[in-house]
Structures are given as structure tokens and as C-alpha cells.
PDB file of C-alpha atoms and ligand atoms in Angstrom:
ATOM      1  CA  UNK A   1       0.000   0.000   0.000  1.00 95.00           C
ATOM      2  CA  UNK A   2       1.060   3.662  -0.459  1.00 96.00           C
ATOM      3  CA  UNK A   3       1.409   6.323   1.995  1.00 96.00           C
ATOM      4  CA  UNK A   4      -1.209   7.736   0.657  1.00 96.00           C
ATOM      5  CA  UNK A   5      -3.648   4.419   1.034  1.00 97.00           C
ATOM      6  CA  UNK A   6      -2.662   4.081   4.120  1.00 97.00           C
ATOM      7  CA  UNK A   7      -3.566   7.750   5.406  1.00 96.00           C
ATOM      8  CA  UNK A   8      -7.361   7.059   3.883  1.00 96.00           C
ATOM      9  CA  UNK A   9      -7.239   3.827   5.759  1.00 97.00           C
ATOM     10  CA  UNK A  10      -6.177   5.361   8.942  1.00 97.00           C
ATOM     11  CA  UNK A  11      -8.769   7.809   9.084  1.00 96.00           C
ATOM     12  CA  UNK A  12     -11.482   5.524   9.240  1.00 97.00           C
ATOM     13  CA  UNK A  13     -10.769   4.385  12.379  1.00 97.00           C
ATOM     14  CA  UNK A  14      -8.912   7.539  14.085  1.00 97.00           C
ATOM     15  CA  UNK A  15      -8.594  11.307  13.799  1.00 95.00           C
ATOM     16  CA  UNK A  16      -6.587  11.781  10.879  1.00 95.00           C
ATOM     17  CA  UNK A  17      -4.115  14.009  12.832  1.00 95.00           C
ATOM     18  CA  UNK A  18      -3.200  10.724  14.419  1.00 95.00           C
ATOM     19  CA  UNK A  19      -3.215   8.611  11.441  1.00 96.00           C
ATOM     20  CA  UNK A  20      -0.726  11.092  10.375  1.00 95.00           C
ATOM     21  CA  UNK A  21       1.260  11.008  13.114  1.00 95.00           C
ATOM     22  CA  UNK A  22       1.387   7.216  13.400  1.00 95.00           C
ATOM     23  CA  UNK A  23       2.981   6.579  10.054  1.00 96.00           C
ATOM     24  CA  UNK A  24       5.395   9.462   9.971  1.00 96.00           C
ATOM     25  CA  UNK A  25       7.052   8.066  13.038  1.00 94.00           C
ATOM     26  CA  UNK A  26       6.855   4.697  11.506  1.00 95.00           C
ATOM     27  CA  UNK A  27       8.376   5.890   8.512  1.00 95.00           C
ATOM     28  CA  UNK A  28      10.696   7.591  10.565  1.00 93.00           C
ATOM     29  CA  UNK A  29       9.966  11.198   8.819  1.00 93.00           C
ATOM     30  CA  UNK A  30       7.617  14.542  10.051  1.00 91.00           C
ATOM     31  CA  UNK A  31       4.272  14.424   9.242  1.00 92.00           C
ATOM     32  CA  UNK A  32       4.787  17.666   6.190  1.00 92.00           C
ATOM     33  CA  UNK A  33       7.303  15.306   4.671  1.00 91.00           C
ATOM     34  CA  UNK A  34       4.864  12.573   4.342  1.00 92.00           C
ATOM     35  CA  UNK A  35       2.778  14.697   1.719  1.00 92.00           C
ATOM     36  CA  UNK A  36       5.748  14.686  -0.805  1.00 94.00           C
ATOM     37  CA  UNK A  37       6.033  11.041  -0.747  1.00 94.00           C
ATOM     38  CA  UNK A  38       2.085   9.623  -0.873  1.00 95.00           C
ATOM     39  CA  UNK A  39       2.941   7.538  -3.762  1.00 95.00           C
ATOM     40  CA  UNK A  40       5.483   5.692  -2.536  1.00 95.00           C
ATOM     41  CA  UNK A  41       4.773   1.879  -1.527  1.00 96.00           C
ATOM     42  CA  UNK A  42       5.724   1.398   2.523  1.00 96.00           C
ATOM     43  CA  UNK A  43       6.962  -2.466   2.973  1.00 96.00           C
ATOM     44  CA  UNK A  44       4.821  -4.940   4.215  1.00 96.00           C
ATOM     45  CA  UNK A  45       6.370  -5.280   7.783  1.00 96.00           C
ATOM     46  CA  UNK A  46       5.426  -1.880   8.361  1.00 96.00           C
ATOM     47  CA  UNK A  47       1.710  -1.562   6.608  1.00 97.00           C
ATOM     48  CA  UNK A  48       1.000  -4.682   9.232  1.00 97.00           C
ATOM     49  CA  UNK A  49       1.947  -2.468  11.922  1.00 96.00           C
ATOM     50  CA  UNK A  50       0.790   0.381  11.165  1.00 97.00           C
ATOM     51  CA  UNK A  51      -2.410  -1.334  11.089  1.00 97.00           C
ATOM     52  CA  UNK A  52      -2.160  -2.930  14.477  1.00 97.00           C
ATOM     53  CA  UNK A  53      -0.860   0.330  15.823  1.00 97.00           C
ATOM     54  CA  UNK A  54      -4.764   1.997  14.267  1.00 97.00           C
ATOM     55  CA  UNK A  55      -6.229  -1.037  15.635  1.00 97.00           C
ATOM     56  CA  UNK A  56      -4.716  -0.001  19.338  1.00 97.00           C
ATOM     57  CA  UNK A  57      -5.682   3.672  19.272  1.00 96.00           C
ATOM     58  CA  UNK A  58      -9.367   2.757  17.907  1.00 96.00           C
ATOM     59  CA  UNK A  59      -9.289   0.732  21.227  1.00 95.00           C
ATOM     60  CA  UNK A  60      -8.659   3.955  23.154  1.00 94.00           C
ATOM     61  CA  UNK A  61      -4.942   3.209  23.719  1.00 96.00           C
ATOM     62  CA  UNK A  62      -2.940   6.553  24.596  1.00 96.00           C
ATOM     63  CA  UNK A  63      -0.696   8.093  21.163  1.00 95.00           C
ATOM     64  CA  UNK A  64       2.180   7.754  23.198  1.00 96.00           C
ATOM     65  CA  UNK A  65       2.017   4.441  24.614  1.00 97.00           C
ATOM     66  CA  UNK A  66       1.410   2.955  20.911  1.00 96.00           C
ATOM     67  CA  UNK A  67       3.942   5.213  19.428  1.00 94.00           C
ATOM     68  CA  UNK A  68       6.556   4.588  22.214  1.00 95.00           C
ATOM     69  CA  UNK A  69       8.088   7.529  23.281  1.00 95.00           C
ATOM     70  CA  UNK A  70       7.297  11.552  23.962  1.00 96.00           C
ATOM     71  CA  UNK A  71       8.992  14.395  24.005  1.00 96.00           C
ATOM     72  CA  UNK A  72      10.198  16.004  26.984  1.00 98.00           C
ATOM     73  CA  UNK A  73      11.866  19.049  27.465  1.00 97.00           C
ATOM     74  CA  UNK A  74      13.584  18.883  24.089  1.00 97.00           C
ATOM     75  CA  UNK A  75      14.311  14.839  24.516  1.00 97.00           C
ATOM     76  CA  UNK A  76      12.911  11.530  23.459  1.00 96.00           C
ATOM     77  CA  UNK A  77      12.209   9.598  26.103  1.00 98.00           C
ATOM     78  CA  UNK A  78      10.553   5.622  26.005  1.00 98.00           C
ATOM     79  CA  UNK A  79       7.496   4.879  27.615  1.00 98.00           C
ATOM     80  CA  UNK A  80       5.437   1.988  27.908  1.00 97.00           C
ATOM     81  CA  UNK A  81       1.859   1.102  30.654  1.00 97.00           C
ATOM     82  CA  UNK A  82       4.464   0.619  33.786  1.00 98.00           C
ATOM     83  CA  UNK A  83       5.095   4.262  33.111  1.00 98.00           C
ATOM     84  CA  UNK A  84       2.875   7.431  33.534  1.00 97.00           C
ATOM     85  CA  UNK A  85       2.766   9.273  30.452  1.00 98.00           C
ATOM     86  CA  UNK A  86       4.857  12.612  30.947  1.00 97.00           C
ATOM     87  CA  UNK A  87       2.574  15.634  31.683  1.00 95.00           C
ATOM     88  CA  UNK A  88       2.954  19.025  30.569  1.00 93.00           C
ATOM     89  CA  UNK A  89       2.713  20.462  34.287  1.00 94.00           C
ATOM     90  CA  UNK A  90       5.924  18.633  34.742  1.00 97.00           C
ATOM     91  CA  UNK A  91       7.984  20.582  32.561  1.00 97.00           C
ATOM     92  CA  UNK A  92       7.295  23.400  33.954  1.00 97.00           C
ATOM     93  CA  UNK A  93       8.102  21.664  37.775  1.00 98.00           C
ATOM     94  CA  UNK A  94      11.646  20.885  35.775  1.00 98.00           C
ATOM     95  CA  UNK A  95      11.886  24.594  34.563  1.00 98.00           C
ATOM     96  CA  UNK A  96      11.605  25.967  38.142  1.00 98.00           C
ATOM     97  CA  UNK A  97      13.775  23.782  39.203  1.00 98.00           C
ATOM     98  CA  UNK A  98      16.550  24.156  36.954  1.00 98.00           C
ATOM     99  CA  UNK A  99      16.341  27.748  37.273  1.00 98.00           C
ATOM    100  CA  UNK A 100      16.247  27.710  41.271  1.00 98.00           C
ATOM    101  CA  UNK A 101      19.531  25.630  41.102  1.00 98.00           C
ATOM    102  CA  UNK A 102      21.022  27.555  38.651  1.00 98.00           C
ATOM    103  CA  UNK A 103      20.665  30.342  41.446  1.00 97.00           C
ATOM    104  CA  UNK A 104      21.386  28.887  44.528  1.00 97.00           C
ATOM    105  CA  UNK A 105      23.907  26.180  43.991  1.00 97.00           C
ATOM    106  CA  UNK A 106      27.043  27.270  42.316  1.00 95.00           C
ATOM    107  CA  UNK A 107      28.882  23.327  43.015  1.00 97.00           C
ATOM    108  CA  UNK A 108      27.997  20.068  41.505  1.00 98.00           C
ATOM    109  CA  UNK A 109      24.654  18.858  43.103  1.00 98.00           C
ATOM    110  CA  UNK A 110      23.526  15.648  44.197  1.00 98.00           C
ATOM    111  CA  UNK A 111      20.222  15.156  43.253  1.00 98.00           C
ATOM    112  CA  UNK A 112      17.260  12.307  44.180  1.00 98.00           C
ATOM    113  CA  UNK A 113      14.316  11.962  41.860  1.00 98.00           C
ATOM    114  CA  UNK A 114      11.738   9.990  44.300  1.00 98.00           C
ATOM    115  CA  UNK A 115       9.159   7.929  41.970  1.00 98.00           C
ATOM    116  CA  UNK A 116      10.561   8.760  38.866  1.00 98.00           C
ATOM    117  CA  UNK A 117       9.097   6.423  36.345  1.00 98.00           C
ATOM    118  CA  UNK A 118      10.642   7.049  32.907  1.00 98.00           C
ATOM    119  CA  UNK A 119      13.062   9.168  34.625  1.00 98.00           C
ATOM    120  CA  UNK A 120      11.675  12.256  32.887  1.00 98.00           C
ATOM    121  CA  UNK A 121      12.512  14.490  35.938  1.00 98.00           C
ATOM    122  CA  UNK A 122      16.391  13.373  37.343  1.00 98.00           C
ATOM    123  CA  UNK A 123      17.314  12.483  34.018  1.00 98.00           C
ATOM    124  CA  UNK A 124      16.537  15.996  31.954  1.00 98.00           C
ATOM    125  CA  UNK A 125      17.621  17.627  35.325  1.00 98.00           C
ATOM    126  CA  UNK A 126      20.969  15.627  34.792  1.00 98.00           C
ATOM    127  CA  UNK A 127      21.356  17.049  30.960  1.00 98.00           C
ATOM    128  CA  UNK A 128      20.743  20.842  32.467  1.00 98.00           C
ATOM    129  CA  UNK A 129      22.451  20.957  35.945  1.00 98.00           C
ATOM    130  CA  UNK A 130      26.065  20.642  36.732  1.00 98.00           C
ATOM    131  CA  UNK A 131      25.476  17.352  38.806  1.00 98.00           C
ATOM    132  CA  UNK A 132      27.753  15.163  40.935  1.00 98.00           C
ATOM    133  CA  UNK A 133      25.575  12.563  41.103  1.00 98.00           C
ATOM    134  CA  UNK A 134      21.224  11.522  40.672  1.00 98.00           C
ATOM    135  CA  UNK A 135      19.367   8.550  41.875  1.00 98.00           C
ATOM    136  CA  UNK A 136      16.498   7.846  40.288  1.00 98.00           C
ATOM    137  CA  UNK A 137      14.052   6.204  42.519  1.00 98.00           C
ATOM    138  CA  UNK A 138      10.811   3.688  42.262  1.00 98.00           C
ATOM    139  CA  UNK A 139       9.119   1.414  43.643  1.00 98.00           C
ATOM    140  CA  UNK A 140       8.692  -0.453  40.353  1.00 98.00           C
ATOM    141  CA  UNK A 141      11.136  -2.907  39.013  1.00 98.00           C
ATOM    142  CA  UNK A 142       9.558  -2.491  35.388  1.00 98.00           C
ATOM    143  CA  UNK A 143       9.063   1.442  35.734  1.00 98.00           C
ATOM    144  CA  UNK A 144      13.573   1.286  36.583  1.00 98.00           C
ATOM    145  CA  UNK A 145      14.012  -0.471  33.627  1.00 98.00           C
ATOM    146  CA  UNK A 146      12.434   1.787  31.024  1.00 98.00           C
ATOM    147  CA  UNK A 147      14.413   4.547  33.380  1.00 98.00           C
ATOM    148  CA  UNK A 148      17.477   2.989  32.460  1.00 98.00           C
ATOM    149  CA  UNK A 149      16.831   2.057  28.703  1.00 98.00           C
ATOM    150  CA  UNK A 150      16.590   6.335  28.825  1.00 98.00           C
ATOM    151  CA  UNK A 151      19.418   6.963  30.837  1.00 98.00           C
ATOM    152  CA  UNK A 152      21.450   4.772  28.348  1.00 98.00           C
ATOM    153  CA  UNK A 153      19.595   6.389  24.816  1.00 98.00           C
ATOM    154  CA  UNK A 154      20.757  10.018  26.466  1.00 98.00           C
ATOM    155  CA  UNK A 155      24.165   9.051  27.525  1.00 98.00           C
ATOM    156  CA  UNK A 156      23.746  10.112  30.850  1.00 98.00           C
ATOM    157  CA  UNK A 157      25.013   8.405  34.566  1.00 97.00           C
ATOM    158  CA  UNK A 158      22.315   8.521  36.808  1.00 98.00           C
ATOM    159  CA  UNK A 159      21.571   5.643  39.270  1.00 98.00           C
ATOM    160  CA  UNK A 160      18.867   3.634  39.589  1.00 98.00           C
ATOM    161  CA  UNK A 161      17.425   3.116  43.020  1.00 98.00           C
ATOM    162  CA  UNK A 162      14.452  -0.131  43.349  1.00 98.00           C
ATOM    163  CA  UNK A 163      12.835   1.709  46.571  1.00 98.00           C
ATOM    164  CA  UNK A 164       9.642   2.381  48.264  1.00 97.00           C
ATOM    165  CA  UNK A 165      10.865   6.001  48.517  1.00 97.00           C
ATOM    166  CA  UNK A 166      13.656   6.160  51.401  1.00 98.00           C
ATOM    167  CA  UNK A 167      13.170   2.756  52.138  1.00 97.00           C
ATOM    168  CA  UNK A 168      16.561   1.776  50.186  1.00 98.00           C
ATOM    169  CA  UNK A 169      18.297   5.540  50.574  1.00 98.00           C
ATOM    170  CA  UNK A 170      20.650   6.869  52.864  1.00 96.00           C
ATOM    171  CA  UNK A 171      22.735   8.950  51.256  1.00 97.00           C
ATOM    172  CA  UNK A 172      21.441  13.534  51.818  1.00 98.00           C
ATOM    173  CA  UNK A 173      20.930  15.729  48.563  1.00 98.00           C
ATOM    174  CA  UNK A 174      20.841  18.981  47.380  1.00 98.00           C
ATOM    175  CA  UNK A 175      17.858  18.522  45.599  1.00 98.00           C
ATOM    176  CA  UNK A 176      14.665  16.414  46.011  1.00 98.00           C
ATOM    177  CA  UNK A 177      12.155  16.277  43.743  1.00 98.00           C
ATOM    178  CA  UNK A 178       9.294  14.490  43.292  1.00 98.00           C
ATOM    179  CA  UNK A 179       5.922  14.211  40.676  1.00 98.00           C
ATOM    180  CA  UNK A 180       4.802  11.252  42.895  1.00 98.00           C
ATOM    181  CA  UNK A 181       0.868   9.415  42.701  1.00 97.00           C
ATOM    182  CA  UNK A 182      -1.417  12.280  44.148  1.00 96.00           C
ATOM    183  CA  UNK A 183      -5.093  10.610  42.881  1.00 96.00           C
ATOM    184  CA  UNK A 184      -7.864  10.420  45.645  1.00 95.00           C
ATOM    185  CA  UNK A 185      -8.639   5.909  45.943  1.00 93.00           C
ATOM    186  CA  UNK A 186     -12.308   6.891  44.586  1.00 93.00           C
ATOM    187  CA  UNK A 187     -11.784  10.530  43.234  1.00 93.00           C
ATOM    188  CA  UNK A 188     -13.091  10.084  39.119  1.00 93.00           C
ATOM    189  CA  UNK A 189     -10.545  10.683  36.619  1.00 94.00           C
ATOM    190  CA  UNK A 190     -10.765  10.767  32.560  1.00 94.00           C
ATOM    191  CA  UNK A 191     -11.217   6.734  31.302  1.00 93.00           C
ATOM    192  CA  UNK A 192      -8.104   6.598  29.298  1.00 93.00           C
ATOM    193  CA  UNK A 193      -5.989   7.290  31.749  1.00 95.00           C
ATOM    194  CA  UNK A 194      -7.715   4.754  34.225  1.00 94.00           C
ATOM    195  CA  UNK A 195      -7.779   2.359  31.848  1.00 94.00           C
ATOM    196  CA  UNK A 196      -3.978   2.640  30.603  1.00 94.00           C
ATOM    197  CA  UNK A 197      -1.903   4.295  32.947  1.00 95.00           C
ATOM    198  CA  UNK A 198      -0.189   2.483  36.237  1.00 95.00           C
ATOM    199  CA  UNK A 199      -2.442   2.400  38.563  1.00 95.00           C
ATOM    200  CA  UNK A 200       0.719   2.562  41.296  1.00 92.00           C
ATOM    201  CA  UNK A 201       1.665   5.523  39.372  1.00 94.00           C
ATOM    202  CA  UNK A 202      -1.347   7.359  39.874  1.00 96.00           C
ATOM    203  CA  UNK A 203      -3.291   6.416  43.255  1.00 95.00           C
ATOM    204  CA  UNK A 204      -2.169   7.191  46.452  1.00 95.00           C
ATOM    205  CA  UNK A 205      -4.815   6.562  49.033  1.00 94.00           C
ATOM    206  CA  UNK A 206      -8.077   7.501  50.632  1.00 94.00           C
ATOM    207  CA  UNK A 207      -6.634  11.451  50.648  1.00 96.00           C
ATOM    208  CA  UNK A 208      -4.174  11.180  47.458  1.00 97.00           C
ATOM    209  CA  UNK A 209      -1.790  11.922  49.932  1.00 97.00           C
ATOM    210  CA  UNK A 210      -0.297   8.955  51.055  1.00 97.00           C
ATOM    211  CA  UNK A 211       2.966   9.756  49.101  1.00 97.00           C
ATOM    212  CA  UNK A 212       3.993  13.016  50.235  1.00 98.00           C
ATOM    213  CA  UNK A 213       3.540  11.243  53.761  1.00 97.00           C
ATOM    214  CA  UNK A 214       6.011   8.958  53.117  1.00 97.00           C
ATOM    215  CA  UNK A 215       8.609  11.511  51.517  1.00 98.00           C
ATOM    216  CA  UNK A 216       8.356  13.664  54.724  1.00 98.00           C
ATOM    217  CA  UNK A 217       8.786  11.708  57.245  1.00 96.00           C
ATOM    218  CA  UNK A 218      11.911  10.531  56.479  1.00 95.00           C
ATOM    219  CA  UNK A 219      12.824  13.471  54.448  1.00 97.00           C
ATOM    220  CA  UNK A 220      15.030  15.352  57.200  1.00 97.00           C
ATOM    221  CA  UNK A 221      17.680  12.681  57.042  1.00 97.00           C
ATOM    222  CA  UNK A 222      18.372  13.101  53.421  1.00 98.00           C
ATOM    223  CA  UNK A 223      18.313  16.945  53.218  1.00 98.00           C
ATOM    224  CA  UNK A 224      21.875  19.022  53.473  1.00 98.00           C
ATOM    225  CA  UNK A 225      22.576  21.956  55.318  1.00 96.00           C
ATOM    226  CA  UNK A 226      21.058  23.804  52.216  1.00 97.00           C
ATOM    227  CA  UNK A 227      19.119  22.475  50.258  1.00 98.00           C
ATOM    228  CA  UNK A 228      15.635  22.391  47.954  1.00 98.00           C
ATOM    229  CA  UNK A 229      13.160  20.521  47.169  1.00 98.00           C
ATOM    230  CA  UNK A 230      10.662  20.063  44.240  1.00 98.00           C
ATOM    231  CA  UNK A 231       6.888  18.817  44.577  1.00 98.00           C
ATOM    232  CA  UNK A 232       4.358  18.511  41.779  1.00 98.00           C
ATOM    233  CA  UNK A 233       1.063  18.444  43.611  1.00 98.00           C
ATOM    234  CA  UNK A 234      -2.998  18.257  42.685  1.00 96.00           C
ATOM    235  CA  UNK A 235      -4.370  21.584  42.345  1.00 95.00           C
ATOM    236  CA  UNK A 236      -5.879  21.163  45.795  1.00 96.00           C
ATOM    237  CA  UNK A 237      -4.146  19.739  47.640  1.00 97.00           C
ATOM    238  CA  UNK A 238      -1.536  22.786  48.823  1.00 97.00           C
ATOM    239  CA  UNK A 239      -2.686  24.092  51.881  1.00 97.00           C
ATOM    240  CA  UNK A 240      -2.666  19.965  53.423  1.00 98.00           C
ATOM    241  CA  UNK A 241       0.443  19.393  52.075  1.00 98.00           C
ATOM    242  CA  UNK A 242       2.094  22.613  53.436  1.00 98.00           C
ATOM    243  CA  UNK A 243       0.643  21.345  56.800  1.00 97.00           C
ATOM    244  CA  UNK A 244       2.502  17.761  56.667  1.00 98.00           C
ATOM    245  CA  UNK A 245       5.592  19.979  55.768  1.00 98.00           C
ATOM    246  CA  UNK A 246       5.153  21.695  58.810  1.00 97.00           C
ATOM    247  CA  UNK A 247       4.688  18.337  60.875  1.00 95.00           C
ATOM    248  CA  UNK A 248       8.134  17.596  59.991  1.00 95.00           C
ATOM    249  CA  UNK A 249      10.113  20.836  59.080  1.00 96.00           C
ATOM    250  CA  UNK A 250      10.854  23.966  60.607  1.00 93.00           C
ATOM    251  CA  UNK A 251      12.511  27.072  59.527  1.00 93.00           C
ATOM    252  CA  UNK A 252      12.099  26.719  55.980  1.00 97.00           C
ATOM    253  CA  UNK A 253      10.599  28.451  53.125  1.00 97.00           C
ATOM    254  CA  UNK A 254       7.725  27.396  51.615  1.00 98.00           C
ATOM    255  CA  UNK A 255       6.281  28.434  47.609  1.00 98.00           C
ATOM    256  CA  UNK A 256       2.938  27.140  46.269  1.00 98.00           C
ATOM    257  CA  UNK A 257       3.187  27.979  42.239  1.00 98.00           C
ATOM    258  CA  UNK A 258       0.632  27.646  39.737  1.00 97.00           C
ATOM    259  CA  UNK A 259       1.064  26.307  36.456  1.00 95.00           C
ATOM    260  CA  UNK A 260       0.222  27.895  33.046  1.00 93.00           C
ATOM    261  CA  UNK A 261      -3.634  26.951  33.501  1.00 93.00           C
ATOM    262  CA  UNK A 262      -3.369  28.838  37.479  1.00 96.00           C
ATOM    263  CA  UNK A 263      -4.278  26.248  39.475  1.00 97.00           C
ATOM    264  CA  UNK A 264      -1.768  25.469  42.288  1.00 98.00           C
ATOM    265  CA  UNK A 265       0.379  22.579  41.038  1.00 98.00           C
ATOM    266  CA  UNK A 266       4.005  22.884  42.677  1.00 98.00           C
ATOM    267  CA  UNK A 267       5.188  23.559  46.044  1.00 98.00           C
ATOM    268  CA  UNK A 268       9.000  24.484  46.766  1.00 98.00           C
ATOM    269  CA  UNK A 269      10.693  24.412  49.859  1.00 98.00           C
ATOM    270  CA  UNK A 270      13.900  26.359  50.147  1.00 98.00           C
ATOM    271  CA  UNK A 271      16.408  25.773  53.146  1.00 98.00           C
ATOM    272  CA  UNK A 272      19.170  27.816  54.117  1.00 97.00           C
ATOM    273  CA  UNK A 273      18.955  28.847  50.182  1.00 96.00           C
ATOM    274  CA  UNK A 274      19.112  32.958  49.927  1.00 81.00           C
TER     275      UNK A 274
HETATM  276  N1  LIG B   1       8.230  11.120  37.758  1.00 50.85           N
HETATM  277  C1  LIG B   1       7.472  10.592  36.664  1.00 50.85           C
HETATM  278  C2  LIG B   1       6.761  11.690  35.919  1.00 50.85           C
HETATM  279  O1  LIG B   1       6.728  12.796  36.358  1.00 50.85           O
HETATM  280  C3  LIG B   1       6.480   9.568  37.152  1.00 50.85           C
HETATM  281  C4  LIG B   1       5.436  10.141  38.034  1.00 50.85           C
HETATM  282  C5  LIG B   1       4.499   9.103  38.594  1.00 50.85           C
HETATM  283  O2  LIG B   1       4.561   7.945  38.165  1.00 50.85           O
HETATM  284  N2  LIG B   1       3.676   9.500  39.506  1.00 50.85           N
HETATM  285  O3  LIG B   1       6.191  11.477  34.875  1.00 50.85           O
END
């Protein structure tokens, strides 16, 4: 079949952005390209896929789980279902960070990324900081491995940690961050992400806030004499979270930020940092 069959055949099962997008990545070009080749025949191998991958996406299947991999902060990172799909929210929890590094720490940092999945957090904070060393954390053997596969795609040296957040850490950081699960047991989310994303990655209790339990009560341990840390939260969760900060911390500084949309979706504590 030609590219151009197999756009028409796409589309009657999908949104023909998708079809689009589908078989450029497939045919490893961008989707403009595509138009100045629609006669040309694609091999059999990949027509069969390229079917199966339509056939996945009709069945409500998330784009980037089929396809394999997203963008993220400028890099191509692997996913698969024992990963959460990167959010957008999250860059922007990377941006702040980078940029409140880049101000207060002028040596190489040690950094701990606690749940980090793909790795999407430590690893594109290892590309931008000057680092002496990241762990990147989780719970989930299978949600490491796909960590590592894009620690070793980006060249990169970060360590993988197979944890139930401190459980398997002792070493203290400049900087901990964390996007960890923050979904209520019962609270009703959108279907495809119930239906396809980690279920470990996403719940986190009656509350949602079983997580940012865990990373505060041990958190003093692992936290230098100056030092930061990086929380993506649910937009209301804030003012509870700032009180489990203050169950366990004193004299810091505490930021709620919003995101792009204005809804409070990061918190950032500051010690000893001015
Ligand atoms: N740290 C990863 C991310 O931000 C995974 C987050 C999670 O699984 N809760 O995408």
C-alpha cells in the first residue's frame, strides 16, 4: 500500500491528525514530509503495523504508549503502561527547578528523583544541571528499567534506586524532587488514563496523599545543610500538604506555584537557600 492508502485507511478508524502522526514516526519522517512522498509503496512489515498500531488507538490506547516515546523538554524519552505518560505540568516543575539551582547552587549537586518512572525528571535535570551525582528512585522494578533504557539512549550516569521512597536511601541531597501518585482511591478521573496508565503511578490513598507522607517523614535525614526541594502536587491539595511539611520541618521556606492553567500545582521548599 502507499502512503497515501494508508492515510485514507487510517482515518477511518482515528482522527486523521493521528493517522498522520502514526505513520510518519513509523516511517521515521515529520508528518509535512509525508505529503511529498504519498505515492510511494511502505513495505509490508510496516503496513502490518501500522495497522495494528490503528487497531490499538481505535481501542482507546494513549498516542504515546502505541507510538513509544514523547517528548520532553527537548528529549525523546521511552514509555510503555508501567510508566505514567509525561505531563505538561511537569515541565514546567523541571523549569523551576533548573532555574532555582542555577541560582542557589554554584557546586555540583547531588540530586534524588523519588518515583521517577521514565526518569523524565532526574534524568533531563541531569542534561541541564552541573550534577555530581542523581538517583532515580521507584518502587517499580519495570518502571527502573524503562528509566534505564533512557538513561542509556541520552548518555547520561544517573543511578537507579528499586525503593519504596527512602526505604533503600541513605545517602542527603541537594535537591529532592518528586511528581509522585497524588489521585484520591475513589476521586473520578478521565477513562483513558484509568484504563492505561499504572495504577501505582497514579493512586495514592483515601486522601491522594499517602505519598507526600512517606517523603516527609523521612525526608530530614536526606536533606543538606542547604538544600531544595521540588513537589508537583494536585491543584488542591496545597494548603494539606504545606501542613505535613510543617509536621516535619521547621525554619524553611515554603512556595505554592501555579502552572500555566493557574491552578496550584508545585510547592518548593527552600532551606538555608538565599
Ligand atoms: N516522575 C514521573 C513523571 O513525572 C512519574 C510520576 C508518577 O509515576 N507518579 O512522569
Amino acid at each position: 500500500m502507499t502512503i497515501e492508502e494508508l492515510l485514507c485507511y487510517g482515518r477511518q478508524y482515528v482522527h486523521s491528525d493521528y493517522a498522520k502522526i502514526l505513520l510518519a514516526e513509523l516511517l521515521n519522517k515529520n508528518v509535512l514530509e509525508l505529503y511529498n512522498y504519498l505515492n510511494e509503496l511502505v513495505p509490508e512489515d510496516k503496513v502490518d503495523l501500522y495497522k495494528e498500531e490503528i487497531n490499538a488507538l481505535a481501542n482507546n490506547k494513549p498516542l504515546q504508549y502505541v507510538i513509544g516515546n514523547v517528548n520532553f523538554f527537548g528529549n525523546k524519552f521511552i514509555v510503555n503502561e508501567n510508566v505514567l505518560i509525561p505531563r505538561f505540568e511537569t515541565e514546567e516543575l523541571v523549569d523551576y527547578t533548573i532555574k532555582y539551582a542555577k541560582k542557589y547552587f554554584n557546586y555540583p549537586v547531588d540530586i534524588i528523583d523519588l518515583g521517577t518512572g521514565s526518569g523524565i525528571i532526574g534524568l533531563t535535570l541531569e542534561k541541564k544541571l552541573v550534577t555530581n551525582s542523581v538517583d532515580l528512585v521507584d518502587i517499580s522494578k519495570e518502571a527502573l528499567e524503562i528509566a534505564k533504557k533512557n538513561k542509556e539512549n541520552l548518555q547520561l550516569h544517573a543511578n537507579t534506586i528499586l525503593s519504596d521512597m527512602w526505604q533503600n536511601v541513605d545517602k542527603k541531597y541537594d535537591i529532592i524532587i518528586s511528581n509522585p501518585p497524588y489521585i484520591k482511591e475513589k476521586e473520578e478521573i478521565e477513562e483513558i488514563v484509568k484504563e492505561n496508565e499504572p495504577h501505582l503511578a497514579l493512586y495514592a490513598g483515601e486522601d491522594g496523599l499517602d505519598c507526600y507522607r512517606k517523603i516527609f517523614k523521612d525526608i530530614k535525614a536526606h536533606m543538606k545543610e542547604k538544600s531544595l526541594i521540588a513537589l508537583e502536587i494536585g491543584m488542591t491539595q496545597a494548603q494539606d500538604i504545606v501542613n505535613i511539611i510543617h509536621e516535619t520541618l521547621e525554619n524553611v521556606q515554603i512556595e505554592i506555584k501555579k502552572d500555566l492553567s493557574e491552578r496550584d500545582r508545585m510547592i518548593f521548599i527552600f532551606k538555608n537557600l538565599e
